[in-house]
Coordinates of C-alpha atoms in Angstrom, one line a residue:
X1 CA 109.7 55.1 80.6
X2 CA 107.6 56.6 83.3
X3 CA 104.7 54.6 85.0
X4 CA 102.2 56.9 83.4
X5 CA 103.7 56.2 79.9
X6 CA 103.6 52.4 80.6
X7 CA 99.9 52.7 81.6
X8 CA 98.9 54.9 78.6
X9 CA 101.0 53.3 75.9
X10 CA 98.8 50.2 75.4
X11 CA 95.7 52.4 75.2
X12 CA 97.4 54.7 72.6
X13 CA 98.4 51.7 70.5
X14 CA 94.9 50.2 70.5
X15 CA 93.5 53.6 69.6
X16 CA 95.9 54.0 66.7
X17 CA 95.4 50.4 65.4
X18 CA 91.7 51.0 65.3
X19 CA 92.3 53.9 62.9
X20 CA 94.9 52.4 60.6
X21 CA 93.0 53.6 57.5
X22 CA 93.1 57.2 58.7
X23 CA 96.8 56.9 59.4
X24 CA 97.5 55.5 55.9
X25 CA 95.5 58.3 54.4
X26 CA 97.5 60.9 56.3
X27 CA 100.7 59.2 55.4
X28 CA 99.9 59.3 51.7
X29 CA 99.1 63.0 51.7
X30 CA 102.2 63.6 53.9
X31 CA 104.4 61.7 51.3
X32 CA 103.0 63.9 48.6
X33 CA 103.6 67.0 50.8
X34 CA 107.2 65.9 51.4
X35 CA 107.9 65.9 47.7
X36 CA 108.1 69.7 47.7
X37 CA 110.8 69.5 50.5
X38 CA 113.0 67.3 48.2
X39 CA 112.4 69.5 45.2
X40 CA 113.0 72.7 47.1
X41 CA 116.7 72.2 47.7
X42 CA 117.4 70.1 44.6
X43 CA 115.8 72.7 42.3
X44 CA 117.8 75.5 43.8
X45 CA 121.0 73.5 43.3
X46 CA 120.2 72.7 39.7
X47 CA 119.0 76.2 39.0
X48 CA 122.4 77.5 40.1
X49 CA 124.7 74.9 38.6
X50 CA 122.9 74.0 35.4
X51 CA 121.2 77.3 34.9
X52 CA 122.6 80.6 36.1
X53 CA 126.3 79.7 36.6
X54 CA 126.3 77.9 33.3
X55 CA 124.9 80.9 31.5
X56 CA 121.5 79.3 30.9
X57 CA 119.0 81.6 32.5
X58 CA 115.9 79.9 31.1
X59 CA 117.1 76.6 32.6
X60 CA 117.6 78.2 36.0
X61 CA 114.2 79.8 35.9
X62 CA 112.6 76.5 34.9
X63 CA 114.1 74.8 38.0
X64 CA 112.9 77.6 40.2
X65 CA 109.4 77.2 38.6
X66 CA 109.5 73.5 39.5
X67 CA 110.2 74.4 43.1
X68 CA 107.3 76.9 43.1
X69 CA 104.9 74.3 41.7
X70 CA 106.1 71.8 44.4
X71 CA 105.2 74.3 47.1
X72 CA 101.7 74.7 45.6
X73 CA 101.3 70.9 45.5
X74 CA 102.5 70.6 49.1
X75 CA 99.8 73.1 50.2
X76 CA 97.1 71.1 48.4
X77 CA 98.4 67.9 50.2
X78 CA 98.2 69.8 53.5
X79 CA 94.4 70.0 53.0
X80 CA 94.2 66.3 52.8
X81 CA 96.3 65.9 56.0
X82 CA 93.9 68.2 58.0
X83 CA 90.9 66.2 56.8
X84 CA 92.6 63.0 58.0
X85 CA 93.5 64.7 61.3
X86 CA 89.8 65.2 62.2
X87 CA 89.5 61.4 62.0
X88 CA 92.0 61.1 64.9
X89 CA 91.3 64.1 67.1
X90 CA 87.5 64.0 67.4
X91 CA 87.3 60.3 68.4
X92 CA 89.9 61.0 71.0
X93 CA 87.9 63.8 72.5
X94 CA 84.7 61.7 72.5
X95 CA 86.6 58.9 74.3
X96 CA 88.0 61.2 76.9
X97 CA 84.6 62.7 77.7
X98 CA 83.1 59.2 78.0
X99 CA 86.0 58.2 80.4
X100 CA 85.5 61.3 82.6
X101 CA 81.7 60.8 82.8
X102 CA 82.1 57.1 83.5
X103 CA 84.6 57.7 86.3
X104 CA 82.5 60.3 87.9
X105 CA 79.4 58.1 87.8
X106 CA 81.3 55.1 89.1
X107 CA 82.6 57.1 92.1
X108 CA 79.2 58.5 92.8
X109 CA 77.5 55.1 92.7
X110 CA 80.3 53.4 94.7
X111 CA 80.2 56.0 97.5
X112 CA 77.2 58.4 97.4
X113 CA 78.3 60.1 100.6
X114 CA 81.6 61.1 99.2
X115 CA 82.1 64.9 98.8
X116 CA 81.4 65.9 95.2
X117 CA 84.4 66.0 92.9
X118 CA 84.2 69.6 91.7
X119 CA 87.1 69.0 89.2
X120 CA 84.8 67.0 86.9
X121 CA 83.6 70.2 85.2
X122 CA 87.2 71.2 84.5
X123 CA 88.0 67.8 83.1
X124 CA 85.0 67.8 80.9
X125 CA 85.7 71.2 79.4
X126 CA 89.2 72.7 79.8
X127 CA 91.2 69.5 80.2
X128 CA 89.5 67.5 77.4
X129 CA 89.9 70.5 75.0
X130 CA 93.5 70.8 76.1
X131 CA 94.1 67.2 75.4
X132 CA 92.4 67.5 72.0
X133 CA 94.4 70.5 70.9
X134 CA 97.7 69.1 72.2
X135 CA 97.1 65.8 70.5
X136 CA 96.3 67.5 67.2
X137 CA 99.3 69.7 67.4
X138 CA 101.6 66.8 68.2
X139 CA 100.3 64.7 65.3
X140 CA 100.8 67.5 62.9
X141 CA 104.3 68.4 63.9
X142 CA 105.5 64.8 64.3
X143 CA 104.2 63.9 60.9
X144 CA 105.7 67.0 59.4
X145 CA 109.1 66.4 60.9
X146 CA 109.2 62.8 59.8
X147 CA 108.4 63.4 56.2
X148 CA 110.3 66.7 56.0
X149 CA 113.4 65.1 57.4
X150 CA 113.0 62.2 55.0
X151 CA 112.7 64.6 52.0
X152 CA 115.6 66.8 53.2
X153 CA 118.0 63.9 54.0
X154 CA 117.2 62.3 50.6
X155 CA 117.9 65.6 48.9
X156 CA 121.3 65.9 50.7
X157 CA 122.3 62.4 49.6
X158 CA 121.3 63.2 46.1
X159 CA 123.4 66.3 46.1
X160 CA 126.5 64.9 47.8
X161 CA 126.8 62.1 50.4
X162 CA 129.6 64.1 52.2
X163 CA 127.0 66.6 53.4
X164 CA 125.5 64.0 55.8
X165 CA 128.9 63.9 57.6
X166 CA 128.4 67.6 58.5
X167 CA 124.7 67.6 59.1
X168 CA 123.9 64.3 60.9
X169 CA 126.2 64.4 64.0
X170 CA 125.0 67.6 65.5
X171 CA 121.4 66.8 64.5
X172 CA 121.5 63.4 66.2
X173 CA 123.3 64.8 69.3
X174 CA 120.7 67.6 69.7
X175 CA 117.8 65.1 69.3
X176 CA 119.3 62.7 71.9
X177 CA 119.8 65.6 74.3
X178 CA 116.2 66.7 73.7
X179 CA 114.8 63.2 74.3
X180 CA 116.8 63.0 77.6
X181 CA 114.9 66.0 78.9
X182 CA 111.4 64.6 78.1
X183 CA 110.9 62.4 81.2
X184 CA 112.3 64.9 83.8
X185 CA 110.3 67.7 82.2
X186 CA 107.1 65.6 82.3
X187 CA 107.8 65.0 86.0
X188 CA 108.3 68.8 86.6
X189 CA 105.2 69.5 84.5
X190 CA 103.2 67.1 86.7
X191 CA 104.6 68.6 89.9
X192 CA 103.7 72.1 88.7
X193 CA 100.1 71.1 87.9
X194 CA 99.9 69.3 91.3
X195 CA 101.1 72.4 93.1
X196 CA 98.7 74.6 91.1
X197 CA 95.7 72.3 91.9
X198 CA 96.7 72.3 95.5
X199 CA 96.9 76.0 95.6
X200 CA 93.5 76.3 93.8
X201 CA 91.9 73.8 96.3
X202 CA 93.3 75.8 99.2
X203 CA 92.0 79.1 97.9
X204 CA 88.6 77.4 97.2
X205 CA 88.4 76.1 100.8
X206 CA 89.4 79.5 102.2
X207 CA 86.8 81.2 100.0
X208 CA 84.1 78.9 101.2
X209 CA 85.2 79.4 104.9
X210 CA 86.2 83.1 104.6
X211 CA 83.5 84.3 106.9
X212 CA 84.7 81.8 109.5
X213 CA 88.3 82.7 109.0
X214 CA 87.6 86.4 109.5
X215 CA 85.3 85.8 112.4
X216 CA 87.9 83.7 114.2
X217 CA 90.7 86.1 113.6
X218 CA 92.7 83.5 111.8
X219 CA 93.7 85.6 108.8
X220 CA 97.4 85.5 109.5
X221 CA 97.4 81.7 109.9
X222 CA 95.5 81.1 106.7
X223 CA 97.6 83.7 104.8
X224 CA 100.8 81.9 106.0
X225 CA 99.4 78.6 104.6
X226 CA 98.6 80.2 101.3
X227 CA 102.0 81.9 101.0
X228 CA 103.6 78.5 101.6
X229 CA 101.6 77.0 98.8
X230 CA 102.4 79.9 96.5
X231 CA 106.1 79.4 97.3
X232 CA 105.8 75.7 96.5
X233 CA 104.2 76.5 93.1
X234 CA 107.0 79.1 92.4
X235 CA 109.6 76.4 93.1
X236 CA 107.9 74.0 90.8
X237 CA 107.7 76.7 88.1
X238 CA 111.4 77.4 88.5
X239 CA 112.4 73.7 88.1
X240 CA 110.2 73.5 85.0
X241 CA 111.8 76.5 83.6
X242 CA 115.3 75.0 84.2
X243 CA 114.4 71.9 82.1
X244 CA 112.9 74.3 79.4
X245 CA 116.3 75.9 79.3
X246 CA 117.9 72.5 78.7
X247 CA 115.5 72.0 75.9
X248 CA 116.6 75.3 74.4
X249 CA 120.2 74.1 74.4
X250 CA 119.2 70.9 72.6
X251 CA 117.4 73.0 70.0
X252 CA 120.5 75.1 69.5
X253 CA 122.7 72.0 69.0
X254 CA 120.3 70.3 66.6
X255 CA 119.0 73.4 64.9
X256 CA 121.8 75.9 64.6
X257 CA 125.0 74.0 64.8
X258 CA 124.5 72.2 61.4
X259 CA 124.2 75.5 59.6
X260 CA 127.3 76.8 61.3
X261 CA 129.3 73.7 60.5
X262 CA 128.1 73.8 56.9
X263 CA 129.3 77.4 56.5
X264 CA 132.6 76.7 58.1
X265 CA 133.1 73.6 56.0
X266 CA 132.2 75.3 52.7
X267 CA 135.9 75.8 51.6
X268 CA 136.7 72.1 52.2
X269 CA 133.5 71.0 50.4
X270 CA 134.5 73.1 47.4
X271 CA 138.0 71.6 47.4
X272 CA 136.2 68.2 47.4
X273 CA 134.7 69.3 44.0
X274 CA 131.2 70.0 45.4
X275 CA 129.5 72.7 43.3
X276 CA 128.3 76.0 44.7
X277 CA 124.8 74.9 43.8
X278 CA 125.1 71.8 46.0
X279 CA 126.3 73.9 48.9
X280 CA 123.4 76.3 48.4
X281 CA 120.9 73.5 48.0
X282 CA 122.2 71.9 51.3
X283 CA 121.8 75.3 53.0
X284 CA 118.3 75.5 51.6
X285 CA 117.4 72.1 53.0
X286 CA 118.6 73.1 56.4
X287 CA 117.2 76.6 56.8
X288 CA 114.0 76.2 54.8
X289 CA 112.9 72.7 55.7
X290 CA 114.7 70.6 58.2
X291 CA 115.5 73.2 60.9
X292 CA 112.1 74.8 61.1
X293 CA 110.5 71.3 61.3
X294 CA 112.9 70.4 64.1
X295 CA 112.3 73.6 65.9
X296 CA 108.5 73.1 65.8
X297 CA 108.8 69.4 66.9
X298 CA 111.0 70.2 69.9
X299 CA 108.7 73.0 71.1
X300 CA 105.6 70.9 70.6
X301 CA 107.0 67.8 72.4
X302 CA 108.7 69.9 75.1
X303 CA 105.5 71.7 76.1
X304 CA 102.5 70.1 74.5
X305 CA 103.8 66.6 74.7
X306 CA 104.4 66.6 78.5
X307 CA 101.2 68.5 79.0
X308 CA 99.3 66.0 77.0
X309 CA 100.8 63.1 78.9
X310 CA 99.9 64.7 82.3
X311 CA 96.3 65.6 81.2
X312 CA 95.7 62.1 79.7
X313 CA 96.9 60.6 82.9
X314 CA 94.4 62.6 84.9
X315 CA 91.5 62.1 82.5
X316 CA 91.9 58.3 82.1
X317 CA 92.7 57.4 85.7
X318 CA 90.4 54.7 87.0
X319 CA 87.7 55.6 89.5
X320 CA 89.0 55.8 93.0
X321 CA 87.5 53.3 95.4
X322 CA 85.7 54.4 98.6
X323 CA 88.1 55.7 101.1
X324 CA 90.5 57.1 98.6
X325 CA 91.4 60.7 98.0
X326 CA 90.8 62.6 94.7
X327 CA 94.1 61.4 93.3
X328 CA 93.7 57.8 94.4
X329 CA 95.9 58.2 97.4
X330 CA 94.9 56.5 100.6
X331 CA 92.9 58.6 102.9
X332 CA 90.2 58.5 105.5
X333 CA 86.9 56.9 104.6
X334 CA 84.5 59.1 102.9
X335 CA 81.2 57.5 104.0
X336 CA 80.7 59.8 106.9
X337 CA 77.0 59.6 107.3
X338 CA 76.5 59.7 111.1
X339 CA 74.1 57.2 112.4
X340 CA 72.4 57.7 115.7
X341 CA 74.5 54.9 117.2
X342 CA 77.8 56.4 116.0
X343 CA 77.0 60.0 116.7
X344 CA 75.3 59.9 120.1
X345 CA 75.3 56.6 121.9
X346 CA 73.0 56.4 124.9
X347 CA 71.8 60.0 124.6
X348 CA 68.7 60.6 126.6
X349 CA 65.6 62.1 125.1
X350 CA 65.3 65.9 125.4
X351 CA 63.5 67.3 128.4
X352 CA 60.0 68.4 127.8
X353 CA 60.7 71.8 129.5
X354 CA 63.1 73.7 127.2
X355 CA 64.3 75.7 130.2
X356 CA 65.6 72.7 132.0
X357 CA 69.4 72.2 131.7
X358 CA 71.2 69.0 132.0
X359 CA 71.7 68.0 135.6
X360 CA 75.2 67.2 136.9
X361 CA 74.4 63.5 136.6
X362 CA 73.2 63.7 133.0
X363 CA 75.1 62.0 130.2
X364 CA 78.4 63.5 129.4
X365 CA 78.6 65.8 132.4
X366 CA 81.7 64.1 133.8
X367 CA 83.5 64.6 130.4
X368 CA 82.4 68.2 130.3
X369 CA 83.7 68.9 133.7
X370 CA 87.0 67.3 132.6
X371 CA 87.1 69.4 129.5
X372 CA 86.5 72.6 131.6
X373 CA 89.3 71.7 134.0
X374 CA 91.7 71.1 131.2
X375 CA 91.0 74.3 129.3
X376 CA 94.1 76.1 128.0
X377 CA 93.2 79.4 129.6
X378 CA 91.0 80.6 132.5
X379 CA 87.3 80.9 131.7
X380 CA 84.8 83.3 133.1
X381 CA 81.9 81.8 135.2
X382 CA 79.4 83.4 132.8
X383 CA 79.6 84.7 129.2
X384 CA 79.2 88.2 128.1
X385 CA 76.0 90.2 128.1
X386 CA 74.8 90.8 124.5
X387 CA 72.6 93.8 123.6
X388 CA 71.0 95.0 120.4
X389 CA 69.5 98.5 120.8
X390 CA 67.1 99.5 118.0
X391 CA 69.3 97.8 115.4
X392 CA 68.5 98.3 111.7
X393 CA 70.6 96.7 109.0
X394 CA 70.3 96.6 105.2
X395 CA 72.6 95.4 102.5
X396 CA 73.4 98.5 100.5
X397 CA 72.2 102.1 100.9
X398 CA 69.0 101.4 98.8
X399 CA 68.3 97.9 100.0
X400 CA 65.3 97.0 102.1
X401 CA 66.2 96.5 105.8
X402 CA 66.8 92.9 106.8
X403 CA 66.6 93.8 110.4
X404 CA 64.5 96.7 111.5
X405 CA 64.6 98.4 114.9
X406 CA 65.6 95.2 116.6
X407 CA 65.9 95.3 120.4
X408 CA 67.3 92.3 122.3
X409 CA 69.2 91.5 125.5
X410 CA 70.9 88.1 126.0
X411 CA 72.0 87.7 129.6
X412 CA 75.4 86.3 130.6
X413 CA 75.3 82.5 130.3
X414 CA 72.0 82.4 128.5
X415 CA 71.2 80.0 125.7
X416 CA 69.2 81.7 123.0
X417 CA 67.8 80.1 119.8
X418 CA 66.9 82.2 116.8
X419 CA 64.3 80.9 114.3
X420 CA 62.5 82.3 111.3
X421 CA 61.9 81.8 107.6
X422 CA 64.9 81.6 105.2
X423 CA 66.3 85.0 104.3
X424 CA 64.7 86.7 107.3
X425 CA 68.0 87.9 108.8
X426 CA 69.2 85.1 111.1
X427 CA 72.7 84.9 109.7
X428 CA 72.8 88.7 109.4
X429 CA 72.2 88.8 113.2
X430 CA 75.2 86.5 113.9
X431 CA 77.3 88.6 111.6
X432 CA 76.4 91.7 113.6
X433 CA 77.1 90.0 116.9
X434 CA 80.5 88.7 115.6
X435 CA 81.5 92.2 114.4
X436 CA 81.6 91.1 110.7
X437 CA 78.7 93.5 109.9
X438 CA 77.9 96.9 111.2
X439 CA 74.3 98.2 111.7
X440 CA 72.9 101.1 109.6
X441 CA 71.5 102.5 112.8
X442 CA 71.3 101.4 116.4
X443 CA 74.0 99.8 118.6
X444 CA 75.3 96.3 119.2
X445 CA 77.0 95.7 122.5
X446 CA 79.0 92.8 123.9
X447 CA 79.8 93.4 127.5
X448 CA 78.9 97.0 127.0
X449 CA 81.3 97.6 124.0
X450 CA 80.8 97.4 120.2
X451 CA 81.8 93.9 118.9
X452 CA 85.0 95.1 117.4
X453 CA 86.2 96.9 120.5
X454 CA 85.0 94.1 122.7
X455 CA 87.0 91.5 120.8
X456 CA 90.1 93.5 120.4
X457 CA 93.1 92.1 118.4
X458 CA 92.4 88.4 119.2
X459 CA 88.7 87.6 118.6
X460 CA 89.2 83.9 119.1
X461 CA 89.6 84.4 122.9
X462 CA 86.2 86.1 123.2
X463 CA 83.8 84.7 120.7
X464 CA 83.6 82.0 118.1
X465 CA 81.3 81.8 115.1
X466 CA 80.7 78.5 113.3
X467 CA 78.7 79.0 110.1
X468 CA 76.6 76.4 108.1
X469 CA 79.5 75.6 105.8
X470 CA 82.3 74.7 108.3
X471 CA 85.9 75.5 107.4
X472 CA 88.3 72.5 107.7
X473 CA 91.8 72.7 106.3
X474 CA 94.4 70.1 105.4
X475 CA 96.5 69.0 108.3
X476 CA 96.0 66.8 111.3
X477 CA 92.9 66.5 113.4
X478 CA 94.8 68.1 116.3
X479 CA 95.7 71.1 114.1
X480 CA 92.0 71.6 113.2
X481 CA 90.8 71.3 116.8
X482 CA 93.5 73.7 118.1
X483 CA 92.7 76.3 115.4
X484 CA 91.0 78.6 117.9
X485 CA 93.2 77.9 120.9
X486 CA 95.9 80.6 121.0
X487 CA 97.6 78.9 124.0
X488 CA 97.1 75.3 122.9
X489 CA 95.4 72.5 124.8
X490 CA 96.4 69.1 126.3
X491 CA 95.6 65.8 124.7
X492 CA 93.2 65.1 127.5
X493 CA 91.3 68.3 126.8
X494 CA 91.1 67.4 123.1
X495 CA 89.8 63.9 123.9
X496 CA 87.2 65.2 126.4
X497 CA 85.9 67.8 124.0
X498 CA 85.8 65.2 121.2
X499 CA 83.6 62.9 123.4
X500 CA 81.4 65.8 124.5
X501 CA 80.4 66.9 121.0
X502 CA 80.2 63.4 119.6
X503 CA 83.4 63.5 117.6
X504 CA 85.0 60.4 119.0
X505 CA 83.6 57.9 116.4
X506 CA 84.9 60.0 113.6
X507 CA 88.2 60.5 115.4
X508 CA 88.6 56.7 115.7
X509 CA 87.7 56.2 112.1
X510 CA 90.3 58.8 110.9
X511 CA 93.0 57.2 113.1
X512 CA 93.4 59.5 116.1
X513 CA 94.3 63.1 116.8
X514 CA 97.4 63.1 114.7
X515 CA 95.8 61.6 111.6
X516 CA 95.9 63.7 108.5
X517 CA 92.7 65.3 107.3
X518 CA 91.8 65.7 103.6
X519 CA 88.7 68.0 103.6
X520 CA 87.7 66.7 100.2
X521 CA 87.2 63.2 101.6
X522 CA 85.0 64.3 104.5
X523 CA 81.2 64.7 104.4
X524 CA 79.6 68.0 105.4
X525 CA 78.5 66.4 108.7
X526 CA 82.1 65.3 109.4
X527 CA 83.4 68.8 108.7
X528 CA 80.8 70.3 110.9
X529 CA 81.7 67.9 113.8
X530 CA 85.4 69.0 113.5
X531 CA 84.4 72.7 113.5
X532 CA 82.1 72.1 116.5
X533 CA 84.9 70.4 118.4
X534 CA 87.2 73.3 117.6
X535 CA 84.6 75.8 118.9
X536 CA 83.9 73.8 122.0
X537 CA 87.6 73.6 122.9
X538 CA 88.2 77.4 122.3
X539 CA 88.4 79.7 125.3
X540 CA 85.7 82.1 123.8
X541 CA 82.9 82.8 126.3
X542 CA 80.4 83.7 123.5
X543 CA 79.5 81.0 120.9
X544 CA 77.5 81.8 117.8
X545 CA 76.3 78.7 115.9
X546 CA 74.8 79.7 112.6
X547 CA 73.0 76.5 111.6
X548 CA 76.2 74.8 112.5
X549 CA 74.5 71.4 113.1
X550 CA 72.3 71.3 110.0
X551 CA 74.2 68.4 108.4
X552 CA 74.0 66.2 111.5
X553 CA 71.1 63.9 112.3
X554 CA 68.8 64.9 115.2
X555 CA 70.6 62.7 117.8
X556 CA 74.1 64.0 116.9
X557 CA 72.7 67.5 116.9
X558 CA 71.2 67.0 120.3
X559 CA 74.5 65.8 121.7
X560 CA 76.5 68.6 120.2
X561 CA 74.1 71.3 121.4
X562 CA 73.9 69.8 124.9
X563 CA 77.7 70.0 125.0
X564 CA 77.6 73.7 124.2
X565 CA 74.7 74.3 126.6
X566 CA 76.7 72.8 129.4
X567 CA 79.8 74.7 128.5
X568 CA 80.3 77.9 130.4
X569 CA 79.4 81.0 128.4
X570 CA 76.7 82.6 126.4
X571 CA 75.3 80.5 123.5
X572 CA 73.3 81.9 120.5
X573 CA 72.1 79.2 118.1
X574 CA 70.4 79.7 114.7
X575 CA 68.1 76.7 114.9
X576 CA 66.9 74.7 111.9
X577 CA 64.9 72.1 113.9
X578 CA 62.2 72.7 116.5
X579 CA 64.0 70.3 118.8
X580 CA 67.0 72.6 118.7
X581 CA 64.9 75.6 119.6
X582 CA 63.2 73.8 122.5
X583 CA 66.5 73.1 124.1
X584 CA 67.2 76.9 124.5
X585 CA 66.4 79.1 127.5
X586 CA 64.6 81.5 125.2
X587 CA 63.7 81.7 121.5
X588 CA 63.8 84.7 119.3
X589 CA 61.4 84.6 116.3
X590 CA 62.3 86.9 113.4
X591 CA 59.3 87.8 111.3
X592 CA 60.2 90.6 108.9
X593 CA 60.0 93.9 110.7
X594 CA 58.8 92.2 113.9
X595 CA 60.7 90.1 116.5
X596 CA 59.2 88.1 119.4
X597 CA 61.1 86.5 122.3
X598 CA 59.8 83.9 124.7
X599 CA 59.9 80.3 125.7
X600 CA 58.5 77.5 123.5
X601 CA 55.2 77.4 125.4
X602 CA 54.8 81.2 125.3
X603 CA 55.6 81.4 121.6
X604 CA 53.1 78.7 120.7
X605 CA 50.4 80.8 122.4
X606 CA 51.4 84.3 121.2
X607 CA 53.3 83.8 117.8
X608 CA 51.4 82.6 114.8
X609 CA 54.6 82.3 112.8
X610 CA 56.2 80.1 115.5
X611 CA 53.1 77.9 115.6
X612 CA 53.4 77.5 111.8
X613 CA 57.1 76.7 112.0
X614 CA 56.6 74.3 114.9
X615 CA 53.9 72.5 112.9
X616 CA 55.9 72.1 109.8
X617 CA 59.3 71.6 111.4
X618 CA 59.5 67.9 111.9
X619 CA 63.0 66.9 113.3
X620 CA 63.1 63.5 111.5
X621 CA 62.4 65.2 108.1
X622 CA 64.4 68.4 108.4
X623 CA 67.8 66.9 107.8

């Protein structure tokens, strides 16, 4: 008995005991239904022996009429069975829905910062209905087999006890072989579902971070991971199919061998003074009642039974405590709300002048210099020059332009912040600069070349784009940080970068660079910190941060942006706080068909939109 069965069995017994009346009602209708099974073979035998073979046609027809009436009565009894079935199935579904909702609420209350469990919707809809249908099917086929087998075996005994010597041995052997396959098949079914869910989760994560994957030139790495998961699911499906084949062998032994033995033994049975009617009646019991019921039972238990066991295990599993993964496995803590003390200890207040950079003696400068000296590949002293020449972009040939006739020059090594209302084209601008989008008219130049030509076959060496929804994959912390480092990096460089962007507290909480990362257990802020550390460590001289710090508190955001500002290269930031914009050398304000560039002080004087944004944009309330 598997651990899952041990856990679920007491619940199942309590559920059934609470519905004893429904079970008795179904049993009574089933007993009436089984009467037609007994009369089916017995009437055929009597019709042949006492009727047609004895020259009494009327007697034979009468016995056949009795068999026909029994079939009708069995059908009427079936209606009562289905009415009783509703008294079992519907309460089960209601109980499962309550269990799923209670678990989701308990987890949310216990750990509000935990990433949302997106599988709840599937459990409430697909999985509960799957459990309901599987349970209904199992109840029907199990009940049918028990009462059909009882009627058929009683009929065989009434015809001739010798018939049991032929029918029972292969029937019992096939059933034992079938029962032996149930536990390993349940394990294989669970392994297949786990592989399928893992593959779905990976594809969901890739879909959410697809822009980042393409922008970073990591398509081959992500595709390799996906292919490995596809291969794992294929192996699980093959193993499951192997046990399904073993089930087919059991069905052949229990379902086909008794008929074959009965036919082969017919001469011996006749010599033992069995009548032809008795042999034909036995054959009727086997082919018309017992073997179809057995076939249905094995198919239902072999597929629906194991599936029901797995689904019930997932639906009734207790709520996972804080710090546990979606399946209850140990994992890193999920409460990843970054306090100011954790995210940026001893960070000085931002300078009043947004054009003032951190001096060499400012906080973190020694770590930044260490990170630069330990970079995996040589870096240029300044980043690329970025130009937009009368750029117009629209989504679709008939769409309104998002950017219209935009002209902009970002000098090598400059820090530019981009601000504007939602939907004004800020993310579109980063897509154009990353080479993910192409303008309808005008030119985009990075170091004098179009983005695609400038980046060549390895974009990760020349530019990095971190979007608002950061992409983090399963693996170690080290794997995630080295994601954009084609040549790798030393442990010292990883630690220096982690300290520079404020990742060290999270790194300690997870257990170090070689700790495993489960993206589902990380908050959005934690995922962003990992992505920011990855971008900071990369050799790319052009960094595009598309609201990449929006899930950090102001102190953590300040630390991360200072790290990038002190990092060699050109930095373009889509700002979501006024404090973030003030740290830039210049600020680009997008306002529909207009664009204004200047310092914070200049824009307060000359841009009404910027004054409005600055007035409403309070750092403490914009998180």
